[in-house]
C-alpha atoms as a PDB file:
ATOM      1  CA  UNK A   1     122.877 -99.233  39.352  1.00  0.00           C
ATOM      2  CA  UNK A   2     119.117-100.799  38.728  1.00  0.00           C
ATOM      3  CA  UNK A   3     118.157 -97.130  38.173  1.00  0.00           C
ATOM      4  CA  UNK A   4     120.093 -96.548  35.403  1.00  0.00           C
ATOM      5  CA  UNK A   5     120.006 -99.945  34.203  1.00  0.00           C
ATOM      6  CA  UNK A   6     116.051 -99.541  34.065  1.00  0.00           C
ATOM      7  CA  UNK A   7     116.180 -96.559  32.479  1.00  0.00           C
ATOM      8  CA  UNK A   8     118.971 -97.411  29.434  1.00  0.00           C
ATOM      9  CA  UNK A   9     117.799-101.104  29.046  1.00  0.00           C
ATOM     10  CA  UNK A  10     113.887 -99.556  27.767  1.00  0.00           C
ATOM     11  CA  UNK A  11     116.211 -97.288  25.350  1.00  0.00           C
ATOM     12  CA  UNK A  12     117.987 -99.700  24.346  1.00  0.00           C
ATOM     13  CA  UNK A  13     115.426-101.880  23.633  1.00  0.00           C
ATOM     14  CA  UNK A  14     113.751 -99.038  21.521  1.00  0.00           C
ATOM     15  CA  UNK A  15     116.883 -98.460  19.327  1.00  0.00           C
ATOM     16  CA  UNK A  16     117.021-102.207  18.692  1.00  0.00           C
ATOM     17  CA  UNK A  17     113.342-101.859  17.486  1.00  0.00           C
ATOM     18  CA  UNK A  18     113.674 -98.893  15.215  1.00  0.00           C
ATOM     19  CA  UNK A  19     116.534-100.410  13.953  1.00  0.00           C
ATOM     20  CA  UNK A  20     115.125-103.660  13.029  1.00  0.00           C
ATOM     21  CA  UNK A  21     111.789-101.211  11.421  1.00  0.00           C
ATOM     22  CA  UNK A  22     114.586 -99.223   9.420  1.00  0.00           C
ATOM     23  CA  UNK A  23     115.822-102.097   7.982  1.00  0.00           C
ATOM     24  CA  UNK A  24     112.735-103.434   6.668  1.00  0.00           C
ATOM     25  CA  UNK A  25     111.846-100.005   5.158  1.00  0.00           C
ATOM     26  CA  UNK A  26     115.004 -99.466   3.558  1.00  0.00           C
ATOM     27  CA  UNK A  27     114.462-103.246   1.789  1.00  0.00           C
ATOM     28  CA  UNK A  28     111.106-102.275   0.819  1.00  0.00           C
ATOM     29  CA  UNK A  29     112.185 -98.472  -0.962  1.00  0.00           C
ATOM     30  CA  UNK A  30     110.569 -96.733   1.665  1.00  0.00           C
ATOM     31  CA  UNK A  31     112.557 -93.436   1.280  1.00  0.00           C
ATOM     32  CA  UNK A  32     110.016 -91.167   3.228  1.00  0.00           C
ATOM     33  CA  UNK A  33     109.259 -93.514   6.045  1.00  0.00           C
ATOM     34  CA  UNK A  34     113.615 -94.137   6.156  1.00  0.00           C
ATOM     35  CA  UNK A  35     114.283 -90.459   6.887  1.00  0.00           C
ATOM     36  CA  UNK A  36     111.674 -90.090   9.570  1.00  0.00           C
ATOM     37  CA  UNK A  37     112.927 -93.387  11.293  1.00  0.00           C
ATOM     38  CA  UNK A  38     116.688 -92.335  10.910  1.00  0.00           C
ATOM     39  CA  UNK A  39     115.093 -88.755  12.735  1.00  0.00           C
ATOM     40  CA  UNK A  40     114.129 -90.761  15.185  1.00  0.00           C
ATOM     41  CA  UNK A  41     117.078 -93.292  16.004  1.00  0.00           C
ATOM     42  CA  UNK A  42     119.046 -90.345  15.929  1.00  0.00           C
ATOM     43  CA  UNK A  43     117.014 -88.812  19.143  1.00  0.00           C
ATOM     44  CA  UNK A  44     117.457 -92.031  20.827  1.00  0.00           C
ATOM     45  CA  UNK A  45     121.041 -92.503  20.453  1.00  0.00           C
ATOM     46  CA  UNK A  46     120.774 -88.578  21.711  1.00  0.00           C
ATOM     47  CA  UNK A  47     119.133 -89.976  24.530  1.00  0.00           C
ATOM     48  CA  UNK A  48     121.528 -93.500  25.265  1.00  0.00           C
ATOM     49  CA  UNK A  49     124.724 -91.106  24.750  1.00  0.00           C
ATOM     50  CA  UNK A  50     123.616 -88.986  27.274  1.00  0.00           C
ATOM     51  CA  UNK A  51     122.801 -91.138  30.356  1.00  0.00           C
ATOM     52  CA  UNK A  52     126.110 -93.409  29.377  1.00  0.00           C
ATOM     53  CA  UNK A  53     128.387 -90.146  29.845  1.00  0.00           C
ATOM     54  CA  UNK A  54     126.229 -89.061  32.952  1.00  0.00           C
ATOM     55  CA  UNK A  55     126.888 -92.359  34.899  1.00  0.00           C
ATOM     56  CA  UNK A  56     130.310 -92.887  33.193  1.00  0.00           C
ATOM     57  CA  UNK A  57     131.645 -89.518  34.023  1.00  0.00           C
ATOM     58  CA  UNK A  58     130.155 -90.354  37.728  1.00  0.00           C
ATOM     59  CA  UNK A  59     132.156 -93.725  37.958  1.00  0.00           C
ATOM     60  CA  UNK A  60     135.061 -92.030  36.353  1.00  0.00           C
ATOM     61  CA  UNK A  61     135.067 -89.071  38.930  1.00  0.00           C
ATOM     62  CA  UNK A  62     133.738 -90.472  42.406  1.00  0.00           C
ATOM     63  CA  UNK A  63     132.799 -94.311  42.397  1.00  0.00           C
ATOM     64  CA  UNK A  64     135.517 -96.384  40.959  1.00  0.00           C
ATOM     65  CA  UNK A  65     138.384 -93.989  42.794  1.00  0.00           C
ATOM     66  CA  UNK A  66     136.440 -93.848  46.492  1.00  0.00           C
ATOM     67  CA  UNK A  67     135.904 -98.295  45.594  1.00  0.00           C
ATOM     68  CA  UNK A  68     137.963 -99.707  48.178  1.00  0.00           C
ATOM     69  CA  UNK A  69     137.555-103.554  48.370  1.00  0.00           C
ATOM     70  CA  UNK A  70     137.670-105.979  45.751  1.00  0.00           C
ATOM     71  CA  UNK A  71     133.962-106.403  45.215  1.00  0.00           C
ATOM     72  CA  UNK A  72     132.469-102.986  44.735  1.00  0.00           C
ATOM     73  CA  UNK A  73     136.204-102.347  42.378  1.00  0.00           C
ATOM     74  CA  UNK A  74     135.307-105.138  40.154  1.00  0.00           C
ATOM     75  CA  UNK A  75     131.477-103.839  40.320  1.00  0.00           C
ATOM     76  CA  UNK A  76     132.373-100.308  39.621  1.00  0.00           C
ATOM     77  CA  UNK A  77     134.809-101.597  36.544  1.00  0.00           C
ATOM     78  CA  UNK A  78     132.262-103.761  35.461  1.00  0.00           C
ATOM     79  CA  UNK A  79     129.758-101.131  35.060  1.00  0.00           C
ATOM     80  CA  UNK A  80     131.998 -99.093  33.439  1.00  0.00           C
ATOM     81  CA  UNK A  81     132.572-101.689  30.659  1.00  0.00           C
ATOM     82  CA  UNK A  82     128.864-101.945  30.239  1.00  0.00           C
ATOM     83  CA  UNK A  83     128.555 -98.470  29.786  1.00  0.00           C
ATOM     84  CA  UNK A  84     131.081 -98.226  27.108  1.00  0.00           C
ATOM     85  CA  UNK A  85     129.889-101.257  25.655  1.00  0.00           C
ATOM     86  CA  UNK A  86     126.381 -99.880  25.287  1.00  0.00           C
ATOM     87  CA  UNK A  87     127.748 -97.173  23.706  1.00  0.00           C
ATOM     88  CA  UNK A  88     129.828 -99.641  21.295  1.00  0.00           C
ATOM     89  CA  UNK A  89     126.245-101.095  20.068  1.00  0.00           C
ATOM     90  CA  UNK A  90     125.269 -97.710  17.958  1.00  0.00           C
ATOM     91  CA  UNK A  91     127.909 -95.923  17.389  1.00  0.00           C
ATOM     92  CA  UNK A  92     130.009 -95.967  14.396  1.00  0.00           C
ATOM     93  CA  UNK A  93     133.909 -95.471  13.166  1.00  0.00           C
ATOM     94  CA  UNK A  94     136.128 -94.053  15.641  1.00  0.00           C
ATOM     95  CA  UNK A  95     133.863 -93.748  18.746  1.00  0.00           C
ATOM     96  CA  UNK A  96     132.431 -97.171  17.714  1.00  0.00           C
ATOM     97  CA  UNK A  97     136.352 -98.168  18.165  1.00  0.00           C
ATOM     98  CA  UNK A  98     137.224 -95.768  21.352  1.00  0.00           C
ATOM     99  CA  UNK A  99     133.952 -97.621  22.928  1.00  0.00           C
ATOM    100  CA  UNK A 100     134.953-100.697  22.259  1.00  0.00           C
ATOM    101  CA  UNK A 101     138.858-100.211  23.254  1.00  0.00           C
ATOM    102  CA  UNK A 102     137.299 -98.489  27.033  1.00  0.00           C
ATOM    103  CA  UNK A 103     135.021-101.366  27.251  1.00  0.00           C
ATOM    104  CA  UNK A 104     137.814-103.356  26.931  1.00  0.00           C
ATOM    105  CA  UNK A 105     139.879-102.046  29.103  1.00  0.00           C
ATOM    106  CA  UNK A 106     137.254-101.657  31.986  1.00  0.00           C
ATOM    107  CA  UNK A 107     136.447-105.394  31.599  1.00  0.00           C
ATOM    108  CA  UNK A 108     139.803-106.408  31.687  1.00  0.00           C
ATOM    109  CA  UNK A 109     141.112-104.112  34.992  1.00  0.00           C
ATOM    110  CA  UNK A 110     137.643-105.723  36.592  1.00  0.00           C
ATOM    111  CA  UNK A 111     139.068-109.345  35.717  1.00  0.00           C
ATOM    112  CA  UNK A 112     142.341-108.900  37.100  1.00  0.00           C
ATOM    113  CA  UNK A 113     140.527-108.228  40.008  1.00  0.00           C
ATOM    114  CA  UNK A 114     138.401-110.510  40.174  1.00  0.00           C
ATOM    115  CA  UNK A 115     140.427-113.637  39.468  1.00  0.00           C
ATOM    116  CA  UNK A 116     142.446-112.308  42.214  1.00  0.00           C
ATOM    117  CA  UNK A 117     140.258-111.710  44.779  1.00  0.00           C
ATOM    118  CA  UNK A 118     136.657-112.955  44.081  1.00  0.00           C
ATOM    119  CA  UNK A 119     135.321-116.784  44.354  1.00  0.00           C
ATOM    120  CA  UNK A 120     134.643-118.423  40.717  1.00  0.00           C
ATOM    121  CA  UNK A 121     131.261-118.532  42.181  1.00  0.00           C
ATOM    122  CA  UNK A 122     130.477-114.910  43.061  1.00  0.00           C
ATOM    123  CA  UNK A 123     127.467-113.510  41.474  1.00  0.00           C
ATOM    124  CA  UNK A 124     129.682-110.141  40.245  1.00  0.00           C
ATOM    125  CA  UNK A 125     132.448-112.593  39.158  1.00  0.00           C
ATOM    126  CA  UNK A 126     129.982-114.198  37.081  1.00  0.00           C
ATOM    127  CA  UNK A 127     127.936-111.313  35.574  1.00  0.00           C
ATOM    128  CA  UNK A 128     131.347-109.768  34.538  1.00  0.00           C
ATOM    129  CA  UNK A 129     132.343-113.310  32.584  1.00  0.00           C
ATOM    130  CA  UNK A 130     129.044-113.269  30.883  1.00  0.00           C
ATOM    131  CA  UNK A 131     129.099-109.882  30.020  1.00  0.00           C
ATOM    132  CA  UNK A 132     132.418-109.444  29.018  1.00  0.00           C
ATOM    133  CA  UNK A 133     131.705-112.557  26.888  1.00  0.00           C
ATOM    134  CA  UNK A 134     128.285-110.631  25.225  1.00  0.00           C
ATOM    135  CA  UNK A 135     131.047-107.854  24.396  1.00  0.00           C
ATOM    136  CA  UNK A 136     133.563-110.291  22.577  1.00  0.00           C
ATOM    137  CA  UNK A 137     130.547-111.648  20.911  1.00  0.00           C
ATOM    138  CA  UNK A 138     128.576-108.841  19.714  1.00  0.00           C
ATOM    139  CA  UNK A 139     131.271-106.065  19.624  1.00  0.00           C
ATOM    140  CA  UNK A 140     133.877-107.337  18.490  1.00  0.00           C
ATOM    141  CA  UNK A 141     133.061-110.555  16.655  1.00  0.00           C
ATOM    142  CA  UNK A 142     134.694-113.198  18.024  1.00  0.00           C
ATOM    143  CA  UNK A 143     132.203-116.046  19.077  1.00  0.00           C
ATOM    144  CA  UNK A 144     135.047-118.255  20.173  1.00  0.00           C
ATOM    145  CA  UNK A 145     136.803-116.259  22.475  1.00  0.00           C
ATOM    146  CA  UNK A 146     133.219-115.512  24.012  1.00  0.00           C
ATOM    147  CA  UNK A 147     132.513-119.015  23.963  1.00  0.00           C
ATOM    148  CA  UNK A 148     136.094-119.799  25.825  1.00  0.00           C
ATOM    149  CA  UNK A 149     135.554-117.217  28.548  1.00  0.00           C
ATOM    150  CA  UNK A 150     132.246-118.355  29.285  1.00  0.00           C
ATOM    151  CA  UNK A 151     133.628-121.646  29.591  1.00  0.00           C
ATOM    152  CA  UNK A 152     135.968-120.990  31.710  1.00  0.00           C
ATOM    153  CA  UNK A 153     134.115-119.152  34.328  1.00  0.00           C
ATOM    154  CA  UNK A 154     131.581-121.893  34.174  1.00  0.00           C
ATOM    155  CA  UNK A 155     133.615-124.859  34.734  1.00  0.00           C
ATOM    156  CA  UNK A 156     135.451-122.808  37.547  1.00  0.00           C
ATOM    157  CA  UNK A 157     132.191-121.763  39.287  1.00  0.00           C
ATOM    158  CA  UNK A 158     130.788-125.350  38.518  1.00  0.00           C
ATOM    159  CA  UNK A 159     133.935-127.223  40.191  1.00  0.00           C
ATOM    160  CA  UNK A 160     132.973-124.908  43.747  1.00  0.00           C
ATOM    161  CA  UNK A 161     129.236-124.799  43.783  1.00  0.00           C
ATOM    162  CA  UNK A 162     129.014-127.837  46.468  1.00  0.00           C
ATOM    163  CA  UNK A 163     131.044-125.282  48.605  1.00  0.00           C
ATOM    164  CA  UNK A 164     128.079-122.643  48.469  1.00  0.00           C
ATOM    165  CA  UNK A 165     124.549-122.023  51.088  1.00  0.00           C
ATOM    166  CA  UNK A 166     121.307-122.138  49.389  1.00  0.00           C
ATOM    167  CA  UNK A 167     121.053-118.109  48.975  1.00  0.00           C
ATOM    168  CA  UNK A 168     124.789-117.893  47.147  1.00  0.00           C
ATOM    169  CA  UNK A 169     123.442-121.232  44.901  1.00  0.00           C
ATOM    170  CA  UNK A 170     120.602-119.563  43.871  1.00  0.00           C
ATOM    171  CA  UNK A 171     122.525-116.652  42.803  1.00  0.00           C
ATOM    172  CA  UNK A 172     125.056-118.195  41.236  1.00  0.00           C
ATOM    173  CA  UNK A 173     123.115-120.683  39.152  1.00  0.00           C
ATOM    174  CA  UNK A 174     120.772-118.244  38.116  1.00  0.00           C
ATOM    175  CA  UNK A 175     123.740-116.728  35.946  1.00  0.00           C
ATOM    176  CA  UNK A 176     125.489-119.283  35.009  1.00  0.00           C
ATOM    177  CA  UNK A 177     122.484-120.197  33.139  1.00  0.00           C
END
């Protein structure tokens, strides 16, 4: 999981980058220096569509369907939804939409899940609130549905955190923040 979070977060990072650099050429007329940036996004989404399909197909095929208890089911999902949601953040039309529709569904099977079966306080129920959150935000526009799950999770984790040891405080605080 850090692996390939290492390894799409510095591509990510990039295409936000060239992105930003395209824009400000395109405002200025810069026709040449546009078509050799556009070149180059293009090899990084290459690049960020090809190690989201390589650990989605794996978490398709082996580690969602071996996941047996609740946490490492709502971690699998979770990762799945991040996966499709990185893939949401460049690409366009109808596999812009089919992204966002798979992120949404991952997020959402995670949730059941996790409501379920996890504390409000549990460092995976967390990350999932915040990042399905991002994904409501930044995907699909909607700052106060983001805003209301976020909520949510926080005052629910907030209400138990007097319940928690010093290592599972530290955890938990550190994303809720």
């Amino acid at each position: 999981s850090v692996a390939y979070k290492n390894v799409i977060g510095a591509r990510r990072a990039s295409w936000r980058i060239i992105s930003s650099i395209e824009q400000k050429e395109e405002s200025r007329g810069n026709e040449d220096h546009v078509t050799i940036i556009k070149d180059y996004r293009g090899k990084i989404e290459a690049e960020l569509s090809k190690i989201c399909d390589g650990i989605l197909n794996l978490l398709e095929s082996n580690l969602v369907p071996s996941a047996t208890s609740a946490e490492s089911k709502v971690f699998y999902l979770k990762m799945k939804g991040d996966y499709h949601r990185y893939l949401a953040e460049f690409k366009t039309g109808a596999e812009r939409k089919e992204a966002a529709e798979s992120t949404l569904l991952a997020y959402k099977s995670a949730q059941d899940i996790a409501l379920a079966d996890l504390a409000p306080t549990h460092p995976i129920r967390l990350g999932l609130a915040l990042n399905f959150s991002v994904f409501y935000y930044e995907i699909l526009n909607s700052p106060d549905r983001a805003c209301n799950l976020a909520k949510q999770a926080f005052d629910e984790a907030i209400s138990e955190l007097d319940t928690l040891g010093e290592e599972s405080y530290k955890d938990s605080t550190l994303i809720m923040q």
